[in-house]
């Protein structure tokens, strides 16, 4: 276990549904990240929060909406998704997002399927 | 724009072999390079982190080298075991993209046969 948990582990949703992914870290870190991993593509960074402030939105469509209520919790709210959004969504945390050398610790991911 | 390439995409070896996984990147201006392991359906586990000023890092049977000037890194696994079967990802942290925006390769899927 890395100290980063994600729920749910699997999610199937229709294009008109609204759902949320949750990430929690128990490492006392200050930075949290959302990544998308599609089949046969490199991991893509989606969002970064540093000390609860969003510091990166990597041109992510507005149908993905992140929320970081505190340094330990990160959510990804989903609505009106497309089938091409089906992927493994990974959450990670690190001590901060300004150190340059901080190891990122990853959760197990949520496997999302959009029908 | 930084690109990371990993060769081969898949590798199957008998148990006990020493093996080398390759990673190349196009821009040598990096803060560091990390090697990760990903088991099927799971998240990533950091194996080794090499700072730009370092040439190699070792952990147990794993040794990672970095040649920044040529844009290459290798992950050496000694005496491979079936438990080493996983996908190995290489990621670089470019100077140009801030202090946390790693660029990942697509990975090498390793299978070690008993």
PDB file of C-alpha atoms in Angstrom:
ATOM      1  CA  UNK A   1       0.000   0.000   0.000  1.00  0.00           C
ATOM      2  CA  UNK A   2       1.325   3.431  -0.932  1.00  0.00           C
ATOM      3  CA  UNK A   3      -0.812   5.482   1.467  1.00  0.00           C
ATOM      4  CA  UNK A   4      -3.003   6.767  -1.371  1.00  0.00           C
ATOM      5  CA  UNK A   5      -6.480   5.273  -1.707  1.00  0.00           C
ATOM      6  CA  UNK A   6      -8.992   5.699  -4.493  1.00  0.00           C
ATOM      7  CA  UNK A   7     -12.688   4.873  -4.669  1.00  0.00           C
ATOM      8  CA  UNK A   8     -14.422   3.397  -6.474  1.00  0.00           C
ATOM      9  CA  UNK A   9     -11.947   0.997  -8.090  1.00  0.00           C
ATOM     10  CA  UNK A  10     -14.269   0.368 -11.026  1.00  0.00           C
ATOM     11  CA  UNK A  11     -17.025   2.561 -12.455  1.00  0.00           C
ATOM     12  CA  UNK A  12     -19.356   2.108 -15.392  1.00  0.00           C
ATOM     13  CA  UNK A  13     -21.454   5.095 -16.366  1.00  0.00           C
ATOM     14  CA  UNK A  14     -23.648   6.297 -19.174  1.00  0.00           C
ATOM     15  CA  UNK A  15     -22.927   9.480 -21.060  1.00  0.00           C
ATOM     16  CA  UNK A  16     -25.663  11.381 -19.226  1.00  0.00           C
ATOM     17  CA  UNK A  17     -24.681  10.306 -15.701  1.00  0.00           C
ATOM     18  CA  UNK A  18     -22.910  12.367 -13.069  1.00  0.00           C
ATOM     19  CA  UNK A  19     -20.401  10.611 -10.851  1.00  0.00           C
ATOM     20  CA  UNK A  20     -17.392  11.471  -8.713  1.00  0.00           C
ATOM     21  CA  UNK A  21     -14.031   9.829  -8.138  1.00  0.00           C
ATOM     22  CA  UNK A  22     -12.435  10.167  -4.724  1.00  0.00           C
ATOM     23  CA  UNK A  23      -8.815  10.125  -3.680  1.00  0.00           C
ATOM     24  CA  UNK A  24      -7.418  10.260  -0.152  1.00  0.00           C
ATOM     25  CA  UNK A  25      -3.802  10.352   0.961  1.00  0.00           C
ATOM     26  CA  UNK A  26      -2.553   9.487   4.449  1.00  0.00           C
ATOM     27  CA  UNK A  27       1.019  10.680   3.943  1.00  0.00           C
ATOM     28  CA  UNK A  28       0.778  14.260   5.129  1.00  0.00           C
ATOM     29  CA  UNK A  29       1.543  15.536   1.642  1.00  0.00           C
ATOM     30  CA  UNK A  30       0.582  18.942   0.307  1.00  0.00           C
ATOM     31  CA  UNK A  31       0.281  18.252  -3.410  1.00  0.00           C
ATOM     32  CA  UNK A  32      -2.206  16.014  -5.185  1.00  0.00           C
ATOM     33  CA  UNK A  33      -2.533  15.071  -8.846  1.00  0.00           C
ATOM     34  CA  UNK A  34      -5.013  13.525 -11.264  1.00  0.00           C
ATOM     35  CA  UNK A  35      -3.636  11.512 -14.202  1.00  0.00           C
ATOM     36  CA  UNK A  36      -5.389   9.749 -17.060  1.00  0.00           C
ATOM     37  CA  UNK A  37      -3.994   6.493 -18.468  1.00  0.00           C
ATOM     38  CA  UNK A  38      -5.573   5.394 -21.742  1.00  0.00           C
ATOM     39  CA  UNK A  39      -4.722   2.161 -23.489  1.00  0.00           C
ATOM     40  CA  UNK A  40      -1.402   2.334 -25.357  1.00  0.00           C
ATOM     41  CA  UNK A  41      -0.878   6.013 -24.485  1.00  0.00           C
ATOM     42  CA  UNK A  42       1.471   7.587 -21.946  1.00  0.00           C
ATOM     43  CA  UNK A  43       0.093   8.815 -18.644  1.00  0.00           C
ATOM     44  CA  UNK A  44      -1.300  12.312 -19.024  1.00  0.00           C
ATOM     45  CA  UNK A  45      -1.306  14.818 -16.200  1.00  0.00           C
ATOM     46  CA  UNK A  46      -4.758  16.394 -15.839  1.00  0.00           C
ATOM     47  CA  UNK A  47      -4.787  18.551 -12.713  1.00  0.00           C
ATOM     48  CA  UNK A  48      -2.447  19.540  -9.901  1.00  0.00           C
ATOM     49  CA  UNK A  49      -3.311  20.978  -6.511  1.00  0.00           C
ATOM     50  CA  UNK A  50      -0.610  22.417  -4.281  1.00  0.00           C
ATOM     51  CA  UNK A  51      -1.658  23.415  -0.752  1.00  0.00           C
ATOM     52  CA  UNK A  52      -5.315  23.148  -1.907  1.00  0.00           C
ATOM     53  CA  UNK A  53      -4.791  25.597  -4.778  1.00  0.00           C
ATOM     54  CA  UNK A  54      -5.118  24.402  -8.365  1.00  0.00           C
ATOM     55  CA  UNK A  55      -1.812  25.061 -10.074  1.00  0.00           C
ATOM     56  CA  UNK A  56      -2.298  23.095 -13.278  1.00  0.00           C
ATOM     57  CA  UNK A  57      -5.140  22.389 -15.650  1.00  0.00           C
ATOM     58  CA  UNK A  58      -3.622  20.572 -18.573  1.00  0.00           C
ATOM     59  CA  UNK A  59      -6.256  21.653 -21.130  1.00  0.00           C
ATOM     60  CA  UNK A  60      -8.778  19.231 -19.678  1.00  0.00           C
ATOM     61  CA  UNK A  61     -12.372  19.428 -20.991  1.00  0.00           C
ATOM     62  CA  UNK A  62     -14.861  21.046 -18.625  1.00  0.00           C
ATOM     63  CA  UNK A  63     -16.805  17.785 -18.276  1.00  0.00           C
ATOM     64  CA  UNK A  64     -14.042  16.912 -15.764  1.00  0.00           C
ATOM     65  CA  UNK A  65     -14.219  19.102 -12.680  1.00  0.00           C
ATOM     66  CA  UNK A  66     -11.701  18.685  -9.836  1.00  0.00           C
ATOM     67  CA  UNK A  67     -12.212  19.639  -6.221  1.00  0.00           C
ATOM     68  CA  UNK A  68      -9.683  19.723  -3.396  1.00  0.00           C
ATOM     69  CA  UNK A  69     -11.390  20.572  -0.071  1.00  0.00           C
ATOM     70  CA  UNK A  70      -8.207  19.928   1.951  1.00  0.00           C
ATOM     71  CA  UNK A  71      -4.688  18.622   1.435  1.00  0.00           C
ATOM     72  CA  UNK A  72      -5.743  15.027   2.093  1.00  0.00           C
ATOM     73  CA  UNK A  73      -8.707  14.726  -0.257  1.00  0.00           C
ATOM     74  CA  UNK A  74      -9.118  15.157  -3.988  1.00  0.00           C
ATOM     75  CA  UNK A  75     -12.230  14.598  -6.073  1.00  0.00           C
ATOM     76  CA  UNK A  76     -12.864  14.400  -9.793  1.00  0.00           C
ATOM     77  CA  UNK A  77     -16.463  15.178 -10.703  1.00  0.00           C
ATOM     78  CA  UNK A  78     -17.618  13.716 -13.993  1.00  0.00           C
ATOM     79  CA  UNK A  79     -20.596  14.645 -16.143  1.00  0.00           C
ATOM     80  CA  UNK A  80     -21.662  14.214 -19.748  1.00  0.00           C
ATOM     81  CA  UNK A  81     -18.646  12.043 -20.505  1.00  0.00           C
ATOM     82  CA  UNK A  82     -17.796  10.505 -23.866  1.00  0.00           C
ATOM     83  CA  UNK A  83     -16.813   6.895 -24.596  1.00  0.00           C
ATOM     84  CA  UNK A  84     -13.247   8.072 -25.334  1.00  0.00           C
ATOM     85  CA  UNK A  85     -12.996   9.167 -21.694  1.00  0.00           C
ATOM     86  CA  UNK A  86     -12.882   5.500 -20.692  1.00  0.00           C
ATOM     87  CA  UNK A  87      -9.498   5.011 -19.030  1.00  0.00           C
ATOM     88  CA  UNK A  88      -7.693   4.352 -15.768  1.00  0.00           C
ATOM     89  CA  UNK A  89      -7.711   7.500 -13.630  1.00  0.00           C
ATOM     90  CA  UNK A  90      -4.818   7.678 -11.221  1.00  0.00           C
ATOM     91  CA  UNK A  91      -4.404   9.939  -8.247  1.00  0.00           C
ATOM     92  CA  UNK A  92      -0.981  10.757  -6.815  1.00  0.00           C
ATOM     93  CA  UNK A  93       0.433  12.864  -4.025  1.00  0.00           C
ATOM     94  CA  UNK A  94       3.817  14.326  -3.162  1.00  0.00           C
ATOM     95  CA  UNK A  95       5.283  16.436  -0.388  1.00  0.00           C
ATOM     96  CA  UNK A  96       4.755  19.535  -2.481  1.00  0.00           C
ATOM     97  CA  UNK A  97       4.482  20.556  -6.127  1.00  0.00           C
ATOM     98  CA  UNK A  98       7.334  23.017  -5.994  1.00  0.00           C
ATOM     99  CA  UNK A  99      10.331  20.982  -4.877  1.00  0.00           C
ATOM    100  CA  UNK A 100      11.354  19.483  -8.184  1.00  0.00           C
ATOM    101  CA  UNK A 101      12.547  16.207  -6.762  1.00  0.00           C
ATOM    102  CA  UNK A 102       9.631  14.951  -4.738  1.00  0.00           C
ATOM    103  CA  UNK A 103       8.591  11.384  -5.405  1.00  0.00           C
ATOM    104  CA  UNK A 104       4.957  11.055  -6.369  1.00  0.00           C
ATOM    105  CA  UNK A 105       3.028   8.256  -4.661  1.00  0.00           C
ATOM    106  CA  UNK A 106       0.232   6.766  -6.717  1.00  0.00           C
ATOM    107  CA  UNK A 107      -3.085   5.249  -5.774  1.00  0.00           C
ATOM    108  CA  UNK A 108      -4.419   2.056  -7.398  1.00  0.00           C
ATOM    109  CA  UNK A 109      -6.615   3.942  -9.843  1.00  0.00           C
ATOM    110  CA  UNK A 110     -10.266   3.929 -10.860  1.00  0.00           C
ATOM    111  CA  UNK A 111     -11.066   1.999 -14.032  1.00  0.00           C
ATOM    112  CA  UNK A 112     -13.761   4.077 -15.749  1.00  0.00           C
ATOM    113  CA  UNK A 113     -15.925   2.771 -18.577  1.00  0.00           C
ATOM    114  CA  UNK A 114     -18.275   5.166 -20.350  1.00  0.00           C
ATOM    115  CA  UNK A 115     -21.036   3.493 -22.335  1.00  0.00           C
TER     116      UNK A 115
ATOM    117  CA  UNK B   1       8.515  19.266 -26.782  1.00  0.00           C
ATOM    118  CA  UNK B   2       9.852  16.472 -24.578  1.00  0.00           C
ATOM    119  CA  UNK B   3       9.077  12.947 -25.727  1.00  0.00           C
ATOM    120  CA  UNK B   4       9.902   9.714 -23.925  1.00  0.00           C
ATOM    121  CA  UNK B   5      10.280   6.420 -25.756  1.00  0.00           C
ATOM    122  CA  UNK B   6      10.636   2.977 -24.234  1.00  0.00           C
ATOM    123  CA  UNK B   7      11.968  -0.012 -26.119  1.00  0.00           C
ATOM    124  CA  UNK B   8      11.000  -2.796 -26.273  1.00  0.00           C
ATOM    125  CA  UNK B   9       7.253  -2.449 -25.752  1.00  0.00           C
ATOM    126  CA  UNK B  10       7.080  -6.015 -24.461  1.00  0.00           C
ATOM    127  CA  UNK B  11       9.649  -8.545 -23.295  1.00  0.00           C
ATOM    128  CA  UNK B  12       9.402 -12.161 -22.235  1.00  0.00           C
ATOM    129  CA  UNK B  13      12.377 -13.857 -20.553  1.00  0.00           C
ATOM    130  CA  UNK B  14      13.050 -17.057 -18.586  1.00  0.00           C
ATOM    131  CA  UNK B  15      13.575 -16.779 -14.861  1.00  0.00           C
ATOM    132  CA  UNK B  16      17.110 -15.991 -13.752  1.00  0.00           C
ATOM    133  CA  UNK B  17      18.095 -13.850 -16.722  1.00  0.00           C
ATOM    134  CA  UNK B  18      19.650 -10.434 -16.339  1.00  0.00           C
ATOM    135  CA  UNK B  19      17.822  -7.911 -18.473  1.00  0.00           C
ATOM    136  CA  UNK B  20      17.943  -4.292 -19.575  1.00  0.00           C
ATOM    137  CA  UNK B  21      15.027  -1.975 -20.247  1.00  0.00           C
ATOM    138  CA  UNK B  22      15.667   1.147 -22.283  1.00  0.00           C
ATOM    139  CA  UNK B  23      14.291   4.662 -22.082  1.00  0.00           C
ATOM    140  CA  UNK B  24      15.178   7.591 -24.317  1.00  0.00           C
ATOM    141  CA  UNK B  25      14.126  11.219 -24.115  1.00  0.00           C
ATOM    142  CA  UNK B  26      14.478  14.049 -26.597  1.00  0.00           C
ATOM    143  CA  UNK B  27      15.393  17.029 -24.383  1.00  0.00           C
ATOM    144  CA  UNK B  28      18.350  16.638 -22.020  1.00  0.00           C
ATOM    145  CA  UNK B  29      17.250  19.557 -19.822  1.00  0.00           C
ATOM    146  CA  UNK B  30      15.636  17.547 -17.043  1.00  0.00           C
ATOM    147  CA  UNK B  31      15.486  17.786 -13.250  1.00  0.00           C
ATOM    148  CA  UNK B  32      15.324  14.038 -12.760  1.00  0.00           C
ATOM    149  CA  UNK B  33      14.175  10.717 -14.190  1.00  0.00           C
ATOM    150  CA  UNK B  34      12.105   8.086 -12.442  1.00  0.00           C
ATOM    151  CA  UNK B  35      11.433   4.443 -13.109  1.00  0.00           C
ATOM    152  CA  UNK B  36       8.055   3.102 -12.010  1.00  0.00           C
ATOM    153  CA  UNK B  37       6.509  -0.331 -11.850  1.00  0.00           C
ATOM    154  CA  UNK B  38       2.823  -0.908 -12.620  1.00  0.00           C
ATOM    155  CA  UNK B  39       1.091  -4.202 -11.913  1.00  0.00           C
ATOM    156  CA  UNK B  40      -2.058  -5.023 -13.906  1.00  0.00           C
ATOM    157  CA  UNK B  41      -5.015  -2.936 -12.742  1.00  0.00           C
ATOM    158  CA  UNK B  42      -2.906  -1.206 -10.129  1.00  0.00           C
ATOM    159  CA  UNK B  43      -1.292   2.167  -9.623  1.00  0.00           C
ATOM    160  CA  UNK B  44       2.370   3.026 -10.047  1.00  0.00           C
ATOM    161  CA  UNK B  45       5.165   2.260  -7.610  1.00  0.00           C
ATOM    162  CA  UNK B  46       8.308   4.374  -7.781  1.00  0.00           C
ATOM    163  CA  UNK B  47      11.387   2.166  -8.090  1.00  0.00           C
ATOM    164  CA  UNK B  48      14.287   4.546  -8.564  1.00  0.00           C
ATOM    165  CA  UNK B  49      14.720   8.294  -8.941  1.00  0.00           C
ATOM    166  CA  UNK B  50      17.886   9.671 -10.536  1.00  0.00           C
ATOM    167  CA  UNK B  51      18.665  13.355 -10.187  1.00  0.00           C
ATOM    168  CA  UNK B  52      20.096  15.116 -13.232  1.00  0.00           C
ATOM    169  CA  UNK B  53      23.506  15.349 -11.520  1.00  0.00           C
ATOM    170  CA  UNK B  54      23.662  11.604 -10.843  1.00  0.00           C
ATOM    171  CA  UNK B  55      24.778   8.787 -13.117  1.00  0.00           C
ATOM    172  CA  UNK B  56      23.026   5.856 -11.468  1.00  0.00           C
ATOM    173  CA  UNK B  57      20.933   4.601  -8.600  1.00  0.00           C
ATOM    174  CA  UNK B  58      20.676   1.119  -7.141  1.00  0.00           C
ATOM    175  CA  UNK B  59      18.036  -0.660  -5.112  1.00  0.00           C
ATOM    176  CA  UNK B  60      18.439  -4.378  -4.486  1.00  0.00           C
ATOM    177  CA  UNK B  61      18.514  -6.175  -7.832  1.00  0.00           C
ATOM    178  CA  UNK B  62      17.669  -2.978  -9.722  1.00  0.00           C
ATOM    179  CA  UNK B  63      20.158  -0.525 -11.148  1.00  0.00           C
ATOM    180  CA  UNK B  64      19.188   2.515 -13.183  1.00  0.00           C
ATOM    181  CA  UNK B  65      21.659   4.604 -15.140  1.00  0.00           C
ATOM    182  CA  UNK B  66      21.276   8.039 -16.663  1.00  0.00           C
ATOM    183  CA  UNK B  67      23.197   9.534 -19.566  1.00  0.00           C
ATOM    184  CA  UNK B  68      21.656  12.959 -19.834  1.00  0.00           C
ATOM    185  CA  UNK B  69      23.747  14.184 -22.730  1.00  0.00           C
ATOM    186  CA  UNK B  70      22.615  11.337 -24.957  1.00  0.00           C
ATOM    187  CA  UNK B  71      19.057  11.338 -23.593  1.00  0.00           C
ATOM    188  CA  UNK B  72      19.102   7.758 -22.383  1.00  0.00           C
ATOM    189  CA  UNK B  73      18.431   5.730 -19.276  1.00  0.00           C
ATOM    190  CA  UNK B  74      18.548   2.002 -18.681  1.00  0.00           C
ATOM    191  CA  UNK B  75      16.978  -0.107 -15.975  1.00  0.00           C
ATOM    192  CA  UNK B  76      18.982  -3.240 -15.258  1.00  0.00           C
ATOM    193  CA  UNK B  77      17.238  -6.101 -13.461  1.00  0.00           C
ATOM    194  CA  UNK B  78      19.528  -8.819 -12.147  1.00  0.00           C
ATOM    195  CA  UNK B  79      18.473 -12.449 -11.749  1.00  0.00           C
ATOM    196  CA  UNK B  80      14.894 -11.841 -12.858  1.00  0.00           C
ATOM    197  CA  UNK B  81      12.032 -13.558 -11.012  1.00  0.00           C
ATOM    198  CA  UNK B  82       8.393 -14.232 -11.954  1.00  0.00           C
ATOM    199  CA  UNK B  83       7.425 -11.596  -9.377  1.00  0.00           C
ATOM    200  CA  UNK B  84       9.184  -9.002 -11.533  1.00  0.00           C
ATOM    201  CA  UNK B  85       6.480  -9.412 -14.177  1.00  0.00           C
ATOM    202  CA  UNK B  86       4.848  -5.999 -14.595  1.00  0.00           C
ATOM    203  CA  UNK B  87       4.916  -2.924 -16.807  1.00  0.00           C
ATOM    204  CA  UNK B  88       7.904  -0.654 -16.248  1.00  0.00           C
ATOM    205  CA  UNK B  89       7.429   3.042 -16.927  1.00  0.00           C
ATOM    206  CA  UNK B  90      10.071   5.697 -17.354  1.00  0.00           C
ATOM    207  CA  UNK B  91       9.257   9.352 -16.668  1.00  0.00           C
ATOM    208  CA  UNK B  92      11.313  12.526 -16.937  1.00  0.00           C
ATOM    209  CA  UNK B  93      10.765  15.867 -15.252  1.00  0.00           C
ATOM    210  CA  UNK B  94      11.693  18.509 -17.858  1.00  0.00           C
ATOM    211  CA  UNK B  95      13.081  21.839 -16.715  1.00  0.00           C
ATOM    212  CA  UNK B  96      10.792  23.591 -19.167  1.00  0.00           C
ATOM    213  CA  UNK B  97       7.523  22.327 -17.716  1.00  0.00           C
ATOM    214  CA  UNK B  98       7.798  23.227 -14.044  1.00  0.00           C
ATOM    215  CA  UNK B  99       8.698  21.200 -11.023  1.00  0.00           C
ATOM    216  CA  UNK B 100       6.125  18.422 -11.085  1.00  0.00           C
ATOM    217  CA  UNK B 101       4.951  17.787 -14.667  1.00  0.00           C
ATOM    218  CA  UNK B 102       6.442  14.420 -15.481  1.00  0.00           C
ATOM    219  CA  UNK B 103       6.426  13.165 -19.065  1.00  0.00           C
ATOM    220  CA  UNK B 104       5.896   9.407 -19.220  1.00  0.00           C
ATOM    221  CA  UNK B 105       6.821   6.760 -21.753  1.00  0.00           C
ATOM    222  CA  UNK B 106       4.331   4.094 -22.776  1.00  0.00           C
ATOM    223  CA  UNK B 107       6.170   1.411 -20.831  1.00  0.00           C
ATOM    224  CA  UNK B 108       7.779  -1.981 -21.312  1.00  0.00           C
ATOM    225  CA  UNK B 109       5.566  -4.934 -20.413  1.00  0.00           C
ATOM    226  CA  UNK B 110       7.824  -7.572 -18.853  1.00  0.00           C
ATOM    227  CA  UNK B 111       6.926 -11.213 -18.364  1.00  0.00           C
ATOM    228  CA  UNK B 112       9.348 -13.475 -16.487  1.00  0.00           C
ATOM    229  CA  UNK B 113       8.617 -17.149 -17.071  1.00  0.00           C
ATOM    230  CA  UNK B 114       9.086 -19.693 -14.269  1.00  0.00           C
TER     231      UNK B 114
END
